[in-house]
């Protein structure tokens, strides 16, 4: 099936707009796209009439062009007929926002929709979903724009079974400077499932990282998913809910008892090189890191900081995650010491972590980063920056990201996220160097590159 | 490919819902897994003769469609040293519910492992291995992979166990034959893929592993209802 027309539509019908209720989900969708997106939007309601001065079409076939996308917001019983009308009118695909299907005992309606879609090769997302957020193309979320913070356009695609969880991740992504190529809420995933979107995104030139929130796969669909993921050249990240064991379920064998649903899920994902994010913090950290570096590391970290405490915290966290912090050889230490500023060289500790002390200046961080970037036994540099140290300026983020570009070794950073440090932070993020508001986050960013196993 | 005999064992067990130990072992043996030499009989004389042949000590286990967990019901007697011991064991086991004979086999030594499989709803057949024996659900030291397994999968399963040092020779003990363990897991994986449609879960527990090899000491195959 071809998703191009529904993910990058030039025209859209919103079927089910209300003539009287401005807050009706269909009206919210109609308005936000009319006012904020470049596509043509056509309102549809069987009663016809006028909506905000525009003619309302009584059915999709009346619209003078074949629309790329139909957004369906009508009662569940009407949806199969509406989809049929969309197919007859030559629409490119649909998003079915409406609920009231398999999730509430009307699997029959959903089955009819799937049969229609399959036969016509007509892709539809949902039902029971928010649909598609495609930056600078379309937004089918029925949530008013002023209530959302939308991430910038970028290279991470995210697919979610839950609309609410998806919106939350978009808020997190936005505050961490992670840009989106596309966000899709798939709801009941009647026709279009995770594996279909995985195949699409693995070929989508705008997407470098593919993230999923999964509650559960259908029968054997997990198998199809991991097999497809193992062929995908891009990092695939999955966050799962429903990890608690189902209590009291009688099992007749040790294997059935030991191989619970989540144990299988987690270990099989890792078997096929899929990165599992155990919580939202891991998800955003992994997406940010792998969105910057499509690279796999052994996990030997070189830490640079201006505070011994930060170094010690980071070392603990690295080892907890299976990363190592190997000692820096004496001769390299002496080289670095010779290159540091005169006030810092004699007092810095250069084992690993490298503690440049509170006297350090921008140049010292840059020098240390350059040397570690060239050290063969270090595969990722971790920069823990305290912008309140007097020698650090707002330029340091951009300067260090030039080191990354020049030397080609991944660098992850920690900077406390306070408004007054934003230029330093953006100096990293806008130059595609990941930066976390927590030491643990910087460690997770390095961990992401260790967990990802390219095929 | 399943042979006629293998298909026969599964078909004959379908109604019961699980395969009795002698049938399960025969099936595994046909699939290329090492099983101990055993005798299943209701005749004490036959069993005494067999024990004489293979030499003591031996193990005696009840065979009964009513007894799924033999250890829990006192259906396993280990370390039988002589004829008197075997006679006593036979007397005790023959009183068990649903008695269909006693299985006698040699005592095996080594590290006790579990090798298992189940058909997962989301991922289909998966294979488990880990520290086995009766404490398997206490230690919970196991790794899982989706079947069929590759050699790399098997290597990472073994490495992923907390107890992997035990297998690789801990404090002077002889390492278990990882080559034989790998061979068993791959043969098991092949069987699991063949009978995917028919089984629900399988426990090979314990599998006794030593430097000489790995032998399935007990097996239970639960079939689909």
XYZ file of C-alpha atoms in Angstrom:
680
model
C 0.000 0.000 0.000
C 1.133 3.504 -0.774
C 1.296 5.844 2.207
C 2.685 8.837 0.339
C -0.693 10.501 -0.235
C -1.835 10.175 3.362
C 1.443 11.214 4.979
C 2.176 14.126 2.635
C -1.299 15.111 1.426
C -1.975 18.142 -0.735
C -5.722 17.929 -0.159
C -7.937 16.583 2.588
C -11.637 15.996 3.260
C -12.851 16.175 6.860
C -15.936 13.986 6.970
C -18.296 14.655 9.857
C -17.795 18.369 10.590
C -20.516 19.886 12.755
C -22.417 22.952 11.600
C -23.221 23.966 15.152
C -20.423 22.799 17.457
C -17.070 24.521 16.987
C -15.407 22.158 19.457
C -16.455 19.006 17.637
C -13.293 16.971 16.920
C -13.891 17.207 13.167
C -14.141 21.001 13.416
C -10.917 21.239 15.398
C -9.181 19.188 12.697
C -10.765 21.228 9.914
C -9.771 24.536 11.488
C -6.195 23.784 12.393
C -5.424 22.472 8.921
C -7.268 25.297 7.179
C -5.402 27.941 9.169
C -1.964 26.415 9.712
C -1.154 23.970 6.920
C -0.594 24.435 3.187
C -3.051 21.749 2.020
C -6.586 22.255 0.654
C -9.248 21.260 3.167
C -12.838 20.328 2.315
C -15.556 19.991 4.989
C -18.103 17.193 4.526
C -21.473 16.686 6.258
C -24.510 14.948 4.712
C -26.669 17.946 5.618
C -24.551 20.332 3.553
C -24.762 24.056 4.427
C -22.092 26.652 5.128
C -19.239 26.393 7.658
C -17.333 29.604 8.381
C -18.324 30.949 4.968
C -17.258 27.801 3.093
C -19.607 25.383 1.326
C -19.975 22.057 3.128
C -20.050 19.072 0.752
C -22.778 16.533 1.395
C -20.509 13.679 0.409
C -16.911 13.118 -0.586
C -17.833 12.383 -4.220
C -19.037 15.996 -4.603
C -15.597 17.420 -3.947
C -14.266 18.617 -7.329
C -10.933 16.798 -6.935
C -9.707 13.440 -5.742
C -8.477 14.200 -2.241
C -5.280 12.612 -0.950
C -6.562 12.075 2.579
C -10.015 11.611 4.110
C -10.365 12.147 7.846
C -13.405 10.257 9.115
C -15.128 11.468 12.286
C -18.615 9.914 12.069
C -20.476 7.363 14.209
C -18.984 3.866 14.138
C -21.916 2.236 12.300
C -21.524 4.708 9.438
C -17.772 4.288 9.010
C -17.733 1.265 6.644
C -20.079 3.039 4.185
C -18.076 6.254 4.436
C -14.847 4.349 3.710
C -16.509 2.741 0.713
C -17.504 6.201 -0.543
C -13.900 7.405 -0.070
C -12.626 4.481 -2.134
C -15.194 5.144 -4.878
C -14.236 8.835 -4.926
C -10.570 7.956 -5.488
C -9.195 9.226 -2.179
C -5.602 8.212 -1.395
C -6.392 6.855 2.062
C -8.070 7.693 5.349
C -7.633 8.305 9.023
C -10.539 6.966 11.063
C -10.706 8.979 14.265
C -14.008 7.490 15.477
C -14.091 4.885 18.245
C -16.667 2.185 18.934
C -15.129 -0.793 17.130
C -13.170 -3.824 18.340
C -12.377 -1.997 21.597
C -16.076 -1.973 22.484
C -17.371 -5.209 21.050
C -17.958 -4.133 17.432
C -15.208 -6.182 15.837
C -17.656 -6.871 12.997
C -17.580 -3.235 11.837
C -13.810 -3.239 11.996
C -13.624 -6.470 9.981
C -15.782 -4.924 7.250
C -13.472 -1.908 7.097
C -10.389 -4.120 6.839
C -11.993 -6.152 4.050
C -12.830 -2.970 2.120
C -9.342 -1.527 2.587
C -7.584 -4.757 1.609
C -9.636 -5.282 -1.497
C -9.159 -1.748 -2.784
C -5.531 -1.373 -1.623
C -6.809 1.616 0.335
C -4.725 2.430 3.423
C -6.478 3.686 6.517
C -5.074 4.482 9.944
C -7.080 3.565 13.069
C -9.890 3.420 13.957
C -9.988 4.891 17.456
C -6.905 7.062 17.047
C -5.528 10.576 16.678
C -4.044 9.804 13.288
C -1.195 11.658 11.630
C 1.031 14.572 12.543
C 3.224 15.274 9.538
C 5.231 18.472 10.085
C 4.463 21.127 7.459
C 1.940 18.805 5.725
C -0.997 17.875 7.956
C -2.184 17.342 11.519
C -5.248 15.162 12.119
C -5.069 15.333 15.944
C -8.371 16.658 17.242
C -6.523 18.665 19.900
C -6.534 22.440 19.541
C -3.137 23.788 18.460
C -2.880 26.149 21.415
C -3.021 23.162 23.776
C -0.063 21.391 22.188
C 3.652 21.937 21.870
C 4.676 20.525 18.563
C 8.223 19.319 18.006
C 10.139 20.819 15.138
C 10.486 18.818 11.981
C 13.355 16.370 12.237
C 14.436 12.807 11.601
C 12.607 10.715 14.239
C 9.369 8.900 13.327
C 7.147 7.745 16.163
C 4.240 5.309 16.040
C 1.963 4.759 19.017
C -0.920 2.519 19.916
C -2.078 5.198 22.362
C -2.842 8.748 21.265
C -2.293 10.166 24.737
C 1.126 8.584 25.154
C 2.049 9.861 21.708
C 1.177 13.449 22.578
C 3.204 13.183 25.788
C 6.232 11.969 23.846
C 5.809 14.882 21.456
C 5.916 17.266 24.426
C 9.070 15.538 25.696
C 10.667 15.552 22.253
C 9.880 19.211 21.883
C 11.490 20.184 25.176
C 14.582 18.099 24.371
C 14.970 19.479 20.868
C 14.208 16.162 19.160
C 12.602 16.780 15.768
C 9.977 14.565 14.145
C 9.646 13.321 10.595
C 6.184 11.926 11.330
C 4.026 10.877 14.283
C 1.247 8.329 13.833
C -1.318 7.215 16.389
C -2.570 3.865 15.082
C -5.292 3.123 17.661
C -6.905 -0.242 16.976
C -4.417 -0.778 14.092
C -7.081 -2.635 12.136
C -5.378 -2.502 8.746
C -2.127 -0.573 9.169
C 0.027 -2.123 11.875
C 3.454 -1.427 13.339
C 5.208 -3.658 10.816
C 3.638 -1.804 7.851
C 4.883 1.518 9.152
C 8.286 0.031 9.977
C 8.620 -0.964 6.317
C 7.542 2.500 5.184
C 9.912 4.363 7.499
C 12.856 2.110 6.757
C 12.741 3.544 3.210
C 11.598 7.082 4.093
C 14.523 9.458 3.399
C 13.310 11.918 6.046
C 13.467 9.323 8.850
C 16.657 8.149 10.574
C 15.197 6.675 13.775
C 11.919 4.740 14.145
C 10.282 4.685 17.586
C 7.228 2.731 18.731
C 5.001 2.655 21.775
C 3.450 -0.814 21.867
C 0.880 -2.241 24.264
C 0.850 -5.612 22.567
C 1.214 -7.257 19.191
C -1.442 -9.429 17.593
C -0.968 -13.160 17.082
C 2.548 -13.775 15.669
C 2.772 -10.102 14.670
C 5.674 -9.630 17.054
C 7.586 -12.216 14.990
C 6.900 -10.329 11.750
C 7.919 -7.101 13.453
C 11.318 -8.249 14.776
C 12.162 -10.006 11.524
C 11.431 -6.777 9.624
C 13.368 -4.730 12.197
C 16.415 -6.955 11.812
C 16.496 -6.060 8.110
C 16.014 -2.339 8.756
C 19.202 -0.268 8.388
C 17.879 2.371 10.831
C 17.672 2.129 14.624
C 14.302 0.826 15.833
C 13.303 1.726 19.409
C 10.336 0.207 21.238
C 8.719 1.254 24.517
C 6.297 -1.336 25.926
C 3.603 -1.183 28.552
C 1.903 -4.157 30.152
C 5.045 -5.535 31.729
C 3.501 -6.777 34.957
C 3.036 -10.531 35.186
C -0.561 -11.668 34.974
C -1.080 -12.992 38.462
C -2.754 -16.267 39.205
C -2.656 -17.627 35.683
C -2.148 -21.343 36.053
C 0.726 -22.622 33.992
C 1.584 -26.256 33.657
C 5.269 -26.004 32.836
C 8.341 -24.235 34.172
C 9.021 -22.784 30.746
C 5.561 -21.236 30.514
C 6.010 -19.784 33.975
C 9.524 -18.429 33.344
C 8.860 -17.178 29.818
C 6.162 -14.639 30.677
C 4.849 -12.318 27.966
C 7.149 -9.451 28.875
C 10.285 -11.576 29.352
C 9.791 -12.954 25.862
C 9.049 -9.512 24.435
C 12.130 -7.926 25.951
C 14.610 -10.673 25.109
C 13.340 -11.266 21.579
C 13.544 -7.545 20.793
C 17.139 -7.512 21.900
C 17.873 -10.722 19.956
C 16.914 -8.881 16.771
C 18.787 -5.647 17.542
C 15.715 -3.617 18.494
C 16.476 -1.122 21.280
C 13.985 -1.375 24.111
C 13.260 1.842 26.006
C 12.043 0.925 29.481
C 10.444 4.303 30.164
C 9.774 7.701 28.619
C 13.102 9.131 29.753
C 14.957 6.329 27.988
C 12.796 6.793 24.904
C 13.588 10.474 24.447
C 17.279 9.950 25.298
C 17.608 7.064 22.827
C 15.753 8.935 20.071
C 17.886 12.027 20.544
C 21.151 10.108 20.556
C 20.443 7.747 17.651
C 18.930 10.656 15.717
C 22.368 12.305 15.872
C 24.582 9.250 15.487
C 23.601 6.220 13.479
C 26.493 4.306 14.930
C 27.092 1.385 17.246
C 29.730 1.516 19.986
C 31.277 -1.021 22.353
C 30.547 1.333 25.230
C 33.980 2.579 26.335
C 33.282 6.059 27.609
C 35.692 8.956 28.120
C 34.229 11.417 30.587
C 35.176 15.107 30.687
C 33.861 17.428 33.399
C 34.670 20.390 35.572
C 33.395 18.722 38.724
C 34.704 15.578 40.389
C 31.249 14.774 41.749
C 29.684 14.790 38.310
C 32.421 12.502 37.073
C 31.865 10.052 39.930
C 28.085 10.017 39.404
C 28.538 9.417 35.696
C 30.990 6.539 36.266
C 28.522 4.797 38.599
C 25.727 5.231 36.122
C 27.869 3.976 33.216
C 28.740 0.745 35.026
C 25.133 0.183 36.078
C 24.204 0.316 32.409
C 26.962 -1.984 31.189
C 29.209 0.785 29.849
C 32.859 0.973 30.855
C 35.115 3.911 31.708
C 38.637 2.697 30.843
C 41.706 4.446 32.299
C 43.512 6.941 30.076
C 47.117 5.814 29.383
C 49.833 7.832 31.185
C 51.480 9.122 28.010
C 48.166 10.409 26.678
C 47.491 12.060 30.021
C 50.813 13.898 29.777
C 50.039 15.061 26.240
C 46.672 16.410 27.336
C 48.189 18.099 30.371
C 50.706 19.867 28.161
C 47.925 21.211 25.940
C 45.712 22.569 28.735
C 45.844 26.197 29.862
C 48.580 27.020 32.359
C 46.226 27.495 35.273
C 44.450 24.169 34.672
C 47.201 21.777 33.514
C 48.861 21.330 36.911
C 45.653 20.779 38.869
C 43.483 18.716 36.486
C 42.939 14.959 37.083
C 43.363 13.210 33.786
C 42.619 9.553 34.566
C 39.083 8.862 33.465
C 36.946 10.869 34.278
C 38.965 13.876 33.220
C 38.246 16.562 35.823
C 39.359 19.935 34.477
C 38.244 21.624 37.725
C 36.268 24.807 38.248
C 39.148 26.810 36.812
C 38.656 25.297 33.353
C 37.892 27.440 30.342
C 36.279 26.692 26.964
C 39.661 25.936 25.390
C 40.423 23.276 27.989
C 37.176 21.398 27.262
C 37.831 21.611 23.532
C 41.396 20.317 23.919
C 40.306 17.419 26.135
C 37.499 16.505 23.723
C 39.932 16.531 20.791
C 42.388 14.212 22.517
C 39.719 11.756 23.665
C 38.136 11.792 20.218
C 41.434 10.533 18.833
C 42.021 7.928 21.573
C 41.511 4.460 20.075
C 40.274 2.926 23.344
C 37.452 5.422 23.771
C 34.419 5.109 21.493
C 32.194 7.820 22.937
C 33.005 11.086 24.738
C 30.718 12.250 27.540
C 30.873 15.966 28.320
C 29.402 17.029 31.670
C 29.198 20.810 31.602
C 28.420 23.143 34.481
C 27.722 26.491 32.865
C 28.085 28.261 36.210
C 31.859 27.718 36.105
C 33.199 31.193 35.266
C 35.474 30.075 32.400
C 32.644 28.500 30.377
C 30.900 30.637 27.750
C 27.756 30.121 25.663
C 29.940 29.348 22.648
C 31.173 26.060 24.039
C 28.278 23.939 22.716
C 28.855 24.993 19.137
C 32.641 24.708 19.497
C 32.427 21.156 20.830
C 30.035 20.140 18.079
C 32.661 21.252 15.566
C 35.081 18.867 17.291
C 32.522 16.092 16.754
C 32.182 16.933 13.063
C 35.955 17.156 12.609
C 36.927 14.044 14.547
C 33.940 11.838 13.768
C 33.604 10.372 17.272
C 30.221 10.578 19.028
C 29.969 13.013 21.927
C 27.034 13.202 24.333
C 26.579 16.088 26.736
C 24.953 16.951 30.013
C 23.967 20.557 30.670
C 21.426 21.541 33.328
C 18.377 22.779 31.417
C 17.758 26.284 32.696
C 16.568 29.045 30.386
C 19.719 31.092 30.809
C 21.849 28.226 29.456
C 19.780 27.788 26.316
C 22.338 29.212 23.890
C 24.915 26.740 25.130
C 22.363 23.909 24.789
C 21.277 24.965 21.318
C 24.913 25.167 20.285
C 24.901 21.394 20.762
C 21.391 20.496 19.628
C 21.209 22.628 16.497
C 24.523 21.101 15.434
C 23.191 17.601 16.028
C 24.997 16.772 19.230
C 22.659 15.234 21.840
C 22.441 16.952 25.197
C 20.517 15.818 28.257
C 19.251 17.703 31.310
C 20.455 14.828 33.535
C 23.714 12.911 33.963
C 21.703 9.674 33.716
C 20.300 10.940 30.417
C 23.762 11.506 28.964
C 24.668 7.962 30.027
C 21.504 6.627 28.346
C 22.476 8.468 25.167
C 25.749 6.552 25.115
C 23.930 3.359 26.107
C 21.611 3.745 23.089
C 24.589 3.412 20.758
C 25.783 0.333 22.642
C 22.379 -1.357 22.524
C 21.714 -0.729 18.880
C 23.004 -3.552 16.708
C 22.972 -2.561 13.061
C 22.098 -5.355 10.679
C 11.281 -33.696 9.121
C 9.120 -35.698 11.521
C 9.301 -39.429 11.026
C 6.199 -41.631 11.119
C 7.179 -42.796 14.601
C 7.469 -39.216 15.876
C 4.057 -38.352 14.419
C 2.691 -41.503 16.016
C 3.924 -40.547 19.485
C 2.309 -37.093 19.220
C -0.968 -38.487 17.844
C -1.210 -41.111 20.589
C -0.720 -38.452 23.286
C -3.138 -35.868 21.889
C -6.129 -36.950 23.926
C -4.178 -36.947 27.202
C -2.872 -33.438 26.455
C 0.749 -34.322 27.195
C 3.362 -36.863 26.237
C 4.425 -39.385 28.911
C 8.120 -39.394 29.729
C 9.039 -42.557 27.772
C 7.314 -41.233 24.624
C 8.815 -37.754 25.081
C 12.306 -39.199 25.413
C 11.878 -41.420 22.404
C 10.708 -38.418 20.382
C 13.664 -36.302 21.524
C 16.070 -39.148 20.800
C 14.698 -39.413 17.260
C 15.191 -35.653 16.877
C 18.892 -36.054 17.672
C 19.003 -35.153 21.384
C 20.961 -37.398 23.720
C 18.735 -39.372 26.092
C 19.774 -41.939 28.702
C 19.284 -45.613 28.044
C 16.040 -46.498 29.836
C 13.551 -49.312 30.367
C 9.835 -48.781 30.888
C 7.958 -51.754 32.260
C 5.310 -52.947 34.696
C 7.378 -56.057 35.352
C 9.784 -55.825 38.267
C 11.860 -58.719 36.889
C 12.431 -56.955 33.576
C 13.510 -53.817 35.392
C 15.847 -55.739 37.697
C 17.470 -57.372 34.685
C 17.834 -54.034 32.953
C 19.395 -52.422 36.021
C 21.842 -55.318 36.242
C 22.785 -54.750 32.608
C 23.473 -51.019 32.855
C 24.839 -51.236 36.399
C 23.828 -49.451 39.601
C 23.200 -46.770 40.765
C 19.969 -46.157 38.831
C 16.941 -43.855 38.947
C 13.336 -45.111 39.018
C 10.387 -42.937 38.029
C 6.673 -43.535 37.908
C 4.952 -43.467 34.529
C 1.373 -42.327 34.994
C -1.010 -40.161 32.986
C -2.239 -38.836 36.348
C 1.180 -37.610 37.485
C 2.427 -34.548 35.637
C 4.900 -33.325 38.242
C 6.636 -36.496 39.397
C 8.976 -34.955 41.952
C 6.116 -33.208 43.758
C 4.194 -36.471 44.180
C 7.167 -38.575 45.267
C 7.282 -40.273 41.879
C 11.078 -40.120 41.498
C 13.587 -42.247 43.415
C 17.230 -41.397 42.772
C 20.468 -43.080 43.815
C 19.188 -46.667 43.938
C 22.260 -48.712 44.792
C 21.113 -52.324 44.452
C 18.305 -54.841 43.808
C 16.777 -54.342 47.238
C 16.594 -50.618 46.658
C 14.966 -51.052 43.263
C 12.408 -53.513 44.664
C 11.495 -51.023 47.392
C 11.237 -48.199 44.885
C 9.061 -50.318 42.606
C 6.720 -51.079 45.488
C 6.364 -47.420 46.350
C 5.925 -46.218 42.753
C 3.467 -48.925 41.746
C 1.072 -47.611 44.384
C 0.803 -44.233 42.649
C -2.411 -43.121 40.983
C -2.792 -44.130 37.346
C 0.317 -46.383 37.501
C 1.380 -47.508 34.032
C 4.816 -48.800 34.895
C 8.203 -47.714 36.137
C 10.966 -46.167 34.083
C 14.499 -47.135 35.109
C 17.577 -45.371 33.802
C 21.198 -44.692 34.688
C 22.108 -41.977 37.218
C 23.577 -38.998 35.380
C 26.027 -36.495 36.814
C 26.714 -32.904 35.847
C 25.265 -29.405 35.999
C 21.462 -29.409 35.935
C 20.090 -27.207 33.175
C 16.613 -26.563 31.835
C 15.898 -26.313 28.139
C 12.338 -25.400 27.284
C 10.045 -24.059 24.615
C 6.656 -22.461 24.375
C 4.514 -21.013 21.643
C 4.204 -17.334 22.480
C 1.099 -15.514 21.277
C 3.029 -12.533 19.887
C 6.269 -14.178 18.757
C 5.459 -17.832 18.040
C 7.888 -20.554 19.170
C 10.496 -19.357 21.685
C 13.251 -21.318 23.412
C 14.437 -20.960 26.966
C 17.567 -22.248 28.659
C 19.038 -21.778 32.084
C 19.867 -23.224 35.426
C 17.553 -26.208 35.899
C 16.566 -28.766 38.479
C 13.831 -28.451 41.049
C 14.957 -24.902 42.009
C 14.438 -23.534 38.506
C 11.659 -21.148 39.525
C 13.639 -19.964 42.549
C 16.845 -19.051 40.695
C 15.020 -17.813 37.605
C 18.343 -17.669 35.798
C 17.236 -18.201 32.214
C 17.576 -16.658 28.769
C 15.043 -16.678 25.936
C 15.261 -16.438 22.168
C 12.808 -16.669 19.338
C 13.152 -19.935 17.417
C 14.671 -21.088 15.175
C 18.007 -20.524 16.909
C 21.257 -19.689 15.202
C 24.695 -20.513 16.608
C 25.040 -16.851 17.584
C 21.755 -16.993 19.465
C 22.960 -20.028 21.414
C 26.266 -18.363 22.274
C 24.519 -15.262 23.568
C 22.008 -17.376 25.524
C 24.832 -19.107 27.385
C 26.746 -15.855 27.909
C 23.566 -14.182 29.148
C 23.160 -16.535 32.127
C 24.306 -15.300 35.517
C 25.594 -18.824 36.045
C 27.583 -18.975 32.816
C 30.825 -19.314 34.773
C 29.459 -22.544 36.247
C 29.244 -23.924 32.719
C 32.645 -22.660 31.685
C 34.465 -24.347 34.598
C 34.095 -22.595 37.923
C 36.916 -22.844 40.502
C 38.658 -25.798 39.004
C 35.590 -27.818 38.008
C 35.601 -29.202 34.495
C 33.701 -27.046 32.011
C 30.621 -28.569 30.421
C 30.843 -29.319 26.742
C 29.508 -26.126 25.200
C 29.784 -27.747 21.794
C 27.405 -30.534 22.863
C 25.097 -28.050 24.586
C 24.978 -25.981 21.408
C 24.274 -29.073 19.336
C 21.412 -30.025 21.656
C 19.862 -26.554 21.556
C 20.040 -26.436 17.767
C 18.508 -29.926 17.425
C 15.801 -28.952 19.914
C 15.122 -25.746 17.983
C 14.687 -27.807 14.811
C 12.177 -30.096 16.519
C 10.274 -27.153 18.008
C 9.816 -25.601 14.569
C 8.522 -28.938 13.233
C 5.910 -29.395 15.952
C 4.997 -25.709 16.367
C 1.352 -26.356 15.528
C 1.015 -29.223 18.001
C 2.660 -28.262 21.266
C 2.021 -25.645 23.899
C 5.140 -25.915 26.028
C 8.063 -28.253 26.606
C 10.299 -28.686 29.644
C 13.503 -30.661 29.363
C 14.406 -30.498 33.033
C 16.903 -31.408 34.111
C 19.297 -31.710 31.234
C 22.501 -33.083 32.787
C 25.566 -31.402 31.327
C 29.183 -32.380 31.887
C 32.410 -32.326 29.942
C 31.238 -35.513 28.200
C 28.044 -34.012 26.863
C 24.435 -33.203 27.655
C 21.681 -35.736 28.296
C 17.957 -35.111 28.773
C 17.175 -36.652 32.167
C 13.485 -35.755 32.176
C 11.081 -34.344 29.622
C 7.509 -33.152 29.521
C 5.732 -32.087 26.341
C 2.410 -30.298 26.792
C 0.223 -30.466 23.700
C -2.326 -27.971 22.404
C -5.826 -28.596 23.661
